[in-house]
Amino acid sequence: MSISENLDKIKKDIPPYVKLIAVTKTRTLNEIIEVYNSGHKTFGENRVQEMTEKHEQLPKDIEWHLIGHLQTNKVKYIAPFVSLIHSADSLKLLREIDKQAKKNNRVIPYLLEIYIASEETKFGLSFEEAEELLNSAELITLKNIKIKGIMGMASNTNDENLIRQEFSSLSRFFNLIRQKNKNYELEILSMGMSNDYKIAIEEGSTMVRIGSAVFR
Ligand SMILES: *Cc1c(COP(=O)(O)O)cnc(C)c1O
């Protein structure tokens, strides 16, 4: 199947309230243009340099989402154009995003990345750390950033029960913090990739990040 046929098939699989982020990491400009020409304009990258280069070379009406780990010293490169940062995981990073957003005269939306996988290698906050951050008095003073929800990645495994448990725990946490933090507009639960997005949607995902299933 072609890239645009893959995309159509995925779009049929996901309900209208779930937003699809086409993950373009390692893909060529031609591959990305094929998706763009089919009408899809929301893309995700996990590295700052790759995202910045692609942003420079591709049409400017593309929405770029940063989905991978973000280092404080790289925030300045994406601050002028990033649409959503999925991977905020410390107050220090949020201070820098706020500072760079202010320089660019904008408000940058972000998600807190939460650690749900049973693997050791993933980035992110524990539920406790995320709640602490949400409750911190300083967060409210950072006027050039806006929290929109949370993101998580399940274990990289074939064990569907484990994946479902992990997504379900993130979904429960999402509902809990929405109840407790009505002052924030928490509306995005970013979970689900090529191999697990169907389970993620069943467990309440509102945004899926799909790469290989689009470009294979
Ligand atoms: C690569 C990546 C994806 C997409 O993974 P696929 O398995 O190719 O769909 C989603 N989220 C993050 C954070 C990624 O790094």
Short mmCIF file of C-alpha atoms and ligand atoms in Angstrom, two decimals:
data_model
loop_
_atom_site.label_atom_id
_atom_site.label_comp_id
_atom_site.label_asym_id
_atom_site.label_seq_id
_atom_site.Cartn_x
_atom_site.Cartn_y
_atom_site.Cartn_z
CA MET A 1 0.00 0.00 0.00
CA SER A 2 1.08 3.59 -0.54
CA ILE A 3 1.68 6.10 2.24
CA SER A 4 -1.62 7.86 1.57
CA GLU A 5 -3.49 4.52 1.58
CA ASN A 6 -1.90 3.67 4.94
CA LEU A 7 -3.00 7.03 6.24
CA ASP A 8 -6.59 6.56 5.02
CA LYS A 9 -6.76 3.14 6.66
CA ILE A 10 -5.54 4.50 10.00
CA LYS A 11 -7.98 7.42 9.83
CA LYS A 12 -10.84 4.96 9.36
CA ASP A 13 -9.66 3.10 12.47
CA ILE A 14 -9.68 6.08 14.78
CA PRO A 15 -12.74 7.97 16.04
CA PRO A 16 -13.14 11.62 15.00
CA TYR A 17 -12.27 12.97 18.46
CA VAL A 18 -8.83 11.31 18.35
CA LYS A 19 -6.16 13.47 16.74
CA LEU A 20 -3.54 11.76 14.59
CA ILE A 21 0.09 12.90 14.72
CA ALA A 22 2.04 11.43 11.79
CA VAL A 23 5.52 10.74 13.17
CA THR A 24 8.07 11.72 10.52
CA LYS A 25 11.34 10.92 12.30
CA THR A 26 13.96 9.46 9.90
CA ARG A 27 11.59 10.00 6.94
CA THR A 28 12.65 11.91 3.84
CA LEU A 29 11.14 15.20 2.72
CA ASN A 30 9.53 13.39 -0.25
CA GLU A 31 7.81 10.90 2.03
CA ILE A 32 6.54 13.72 4.23
CA ILE A 33 5.34 15.71 1.22
CA GLU A 34 3.29 12.70 0.14
CA VAL A 35 1.43 12.81 3.45
CA TYR A 36 1.13 16.59 3.28
CA ASN A 37 -0.34 16.44 -0.23
CA SER A 38 -2.98 13.99 0.94
CA GLY A 39 -4.19 16.76 3.27
CA HIS A 40 -2.62 15.74 6.58
CA LYS A 41 -0.60 18.53 8.19
CA THR A 42 0.15 17.52 11.76
CA PHE A 43 3.55 15.92 12.23
CA GLY A 44 5.67 14.70 15.14
CA GLU A 45 9.45 14.58 15.49
CA ASN A 46 11.48 13.31 18.39
CA ARG A 47 14.68 15.26 17.76
CA VAL A 48 15.06 19.02 17.82
CA GLN A 49 17.59 19.27 15.01
CA GLU A 50 15.61 17.07 12.63
CA MET A 51 12.42 18.96 13.38
CA THR A 52 14.07 22.35 12.87
CA GLU A 53 15.58 21.32 9.53
CA LYS A 54 12.30 19.89 8.29
CA HIS A 55 10.38 22.94 9.45
CA GLU A 56 12.74 25.14 7.41
CA GLN A 57 12.37 23.08 4.26
CA LEU A 58 8.67 22.21 4.29
CA PRO A 59 5.47 24.30 3.94
CA LYS A 60 4.83 26.63 6.85
CA ASP A 61 1.25 25.54 7.53
CA ILE A 62 2.50 22.26 9.01
CA GLU A 63 1.89 21.83 12.75
CA TRP A 64 5.04 20.42 14.36
CA HIS A 65 4.82 18.43 17.59
CA LEU A 66 7.95 17.65 19.58
CA ILE A 67 7.39 14.14 20.96
CA GLY A 68 10.88 13.09 22.09
CA HIS A 69 13.05 14.05 25.04
CA LEU A 70 13.80 17.78 25.11
CA GLN A 71 17.01 19.22 26.55
CA THR A 72 16.83 22.66 28.13
CA ASN A 73 19.57 24.10 25.90
CA LYS A 74 17.65 23.15 22.74
CA VAL A 75 14.32 24.78 23.55
CA LYS A 76 15.33 28.01 21.79
CA TYR A 77 15.50 26.30 18.40
CA ILE A 78 11.88 25.12 18.42
CA ALA A 79 10.24 27.91 20.44
CA PRO A 80 9.43 30.06 17.38
CA PHE A 81 7.23 27.43 15.72
CA VAL A 82 6.46 24.31 17.78
CA SER A 83 2.70 23.60 18.10
CA LEU A 84 2.76 21.21 21.06
CA ILE A 85 5.55 19.79 23.23
CA HIS A 86 4.55 16.28 24.39
CA SER A 87 7.60 15.64 26.54
CA ALA A 88 7.83 18.23 29.32
CA ASP A 89 9.22 16.49 32.37
CA SER A 90 10.64 19.06 34.81
CA LEU A 91 10.01 22.52 36.19
CA LYS A 92 13.48 23.53 35.01
CA LEU A 93 12.54 22.66 31.42
CA LEU A 94 9.19 24.44 31.75
CA ARG A 95 10.92 27.61 32.99
CA GLU A 96 13.07 27.58 29.85
CA ILE A 97 10.11 26.91 27.53
CA ASP A 98 8.29 29.83 29.19
CA LYS A 99 11.33 32.10 28.77
CA GLN A 100 11.81 31.23 25.09
CA ALA A 101 8.07 31.48 24.39
CA LYS A 102 8.08 34.96 25.87
CA LYS A 103 11.00 35.98 23.64
CA ASN A 104 8.93 34.84 20.67
CA ASN A 105 5.84 36.60 21.92
CA ARG A 106 3.78 33.44 22.13
CA VAL A 107 2.23 30.90 24.48
CA ILE A 108 3.53 27.36 23.96
CA PRO A 109 1.16 24.48 24.77
CA TYR A 110 2.66 21.37 26.36
CA LEU A 111 1.92 17.97 27.88
CA LEU A 112 3.61 16.43 30.88
CA GLU A 113 5.30 13.16 29.96
CA ILE A 114 4.45 10.45 32.44
CA TYR A 115 6.42 7.28 32.94
CA ILE A 116 4.12 4.23 32.72
CA ALA A 117 6.22 1.49 31.11
CA SER A 118 7.81 -1.27 33.14
CA GLU A 119 11.06 -0.69 31.24
CA GLU A 120 13.90 1.32 32.73
CA THR A 121 14.86 3.36 29.68
CA LYS A 122 11.94 5.72 29.24
CA PHE A 123 11.85 9.38 30.25
CA GLY A 124 9.06 11.00 32.19
CA LEU A 125 7.56 11.78 35.57
CA SER A 126 5.93 9.44 38.05
CA PHE A 127 2.27 10.13 38.91
CA GLU A 128 3.43 11.65 42.21
CA GLU A 129 5.98 13.91 40.55
CA ALA A 130 3.44 15.05 37.98
CA GLU A 131 0.92 15.97 40.68
CA GLU A 132 3.59 17.83 42.60
CA LEU A 133 4.47 19.81 39.49
CA LEU A 134 0.81 20.60 38.79
CA ASN A 135 0.39 21.84 42.35
CA SER A 136 3.54 23.94 42.41
CA ALA A 137 2.87 27.62 42.97
CA GLU A 138 5.48 28.52 40.38
CA LEU A 139 3.68 26.81 37.51
CA ILE A 140 0.84 29.34 37.64
CA THR A 141 3.34 32.20 37.30
CA LEU A 142 4.71 30.91 33.97
CA LYS A 143 2.38 32.81 31.69
CA ASN A 144 3.89 31.89 28.32
CA ILE A 145 3.28 28.17 28.60
CA LYS A 146 -0.02 26.33 28.80
CA ILE A 147 -0.53 22.79 30.02
CA LYS A 148 -2.97 20.85 27.82
CA GLY A 149 -2.67 17.30 29.20
CA ILE A 150 -0.33 14.34 29.53
CA MET A 151 1.59 11.87 27.37
CA GLY A 152 2.83 8.34 28.00
CA MET A 153 4.40 5.38 26.24
CA ALA A 154 3.54 1.78 27.05
CA SER A 155 6.17 -0.95 27.31
CA ASN A 156 7.58 -2.17 24.02
CA THR A 157 6.12 -5.68 24.29
CA ASN A 158 3.67 -8.08 22.66
CA ASP A 159 1.91 -8.53 25.98
CA GLU A 160 -1.39 -6.79 25.24
CA ASN A 161 -2.60 -7.14 28.80
CA LEU A 162 0.42 -5.26 30.09
CA ILE A 163 0.00 -2.53 27.46
CA ARG A 164 -3.68 -2.18 28.36
CA GLN A 165 -2.90 -1.98 32.09
CA GLU A 166 -0.34 0.73 31.49
CA PHE A 167 -2.64 2.82 29.28
CA SER A 168 -5.52 2.28 31.67
CA SER A 169 -3.46 3.56 34.62
CA LEU A 170 -2.50 6.68 32.64
CA SER A 171 -6.12 7.23 31.66
CA ARG A 172 -7.26 6.99 35.28
CA PHE A 173 -4.57 9.45 36.30
CA PHE A 174 -5.67 11.81 33.52
CA ASN A 175 -9.26 11.76 34.78
CA LEU A 176 -8.08 12.32 38.34
CA ILE A 177 -5.99 15.39 37.55
CA ARG A 178 -8.76 16.80 35.37
CA GLN A 179 -11.10 16.61 38.36
CA LYS A 180 -8.54 18.21 40.68
CA ASN A 181 -7.26 20.93 38.35
CA LYS A 182 -10.27 22.61 36.81
CA ASN A 183 -8.20 25.81 36.52
CA TYR A 184 -6.24 24.19 33.67
CA GLU A 185 -7.69 23.04 30.34
CA LEU A 186 -6.53 19.44 30.51
CA GLU A 187 -7.99 17.90 27.37
CA ILE A 188 -5.22 15.90 25.68
CA LEU A 189 -4.26 12.34 26.57
CA SER A 190 -1.45 11.51 24.12
CA MET A 191 -0.98 7.76 24.06
CA GLY A 192 -0.73 5.10 21.35
CA MET A 193 1.79 4.34 18.58
CA SER A 194 1.72 2.07 15.49
CA ASN A 195 1.62 -1.18 17.44
CA ASP A 196 -0.70 -0.20 20.26
CA TYR A 197 -2.93 2.69 19.18
CA LYS A 198 -6.10 0.57 19.06
CA ILE A 199 -5.67 -0.43 22.70
CA ALA A 200 -4.78 3.17 23.61
CA ILE A 201 -8.00 4.47 22.05
CA GLU A 202 -10.07 1.84 23.86
CA GLU A 203 -8.46 3.10 27.08
CA GLY A 204 -9.30 6.75 26.43
CA SER A 205 -6.56 8.24 24.26
CA THR A 206 -7.39 11.52 22.50
CA MET A 207 -4.15 11.80 20.48
CA VAL A 208 -2.13 9.04 18.79
CA ARG A 209 1.45 9.34 17.49
CA ILE A 210 1.91 7.01 14.55
CA GLY A 211 5.05 6.59 12.44
CA SER A 212 5.86 3.19 10.97
CA ALA A 213 2.24 2.27 10.21
CA VAL A 214 1.98 5.38 8.02
CA PHE A 215 5.33 5.10 6.24
CA ARG A 216 5.81 1.35 5.86
C1 LIG B 1 8.85 7.07 17.16
C2 LIG B 1 7.84 7.52 18.12
C3 LIG B 1 6.47 7.28 17.89
C4 LIG B 1 5.94 6.51 16.70
O1 LIG B 1 6.35 5.18 16.75
P1 LIG B 1 5.83 4.13 15.65
O2 LIG B 1 5.99 2.81 16.33
O3 LIG B 1 6.72 4.29 14.46
O4 LIG B 1 4.42 4.44 15.36
C5 LIG B 1 5.56 7.75 18.84
N1 LIG B 1 5.95 8.43 19.94
C6 LIG B 1 7.26 8.68 20.19
C7 LIG B 1 7.61 9.43 21.41
C8 LIG B 1 8.24 8.24 19.29
O5 LIG B 1 9.53 8.49 19.55
#
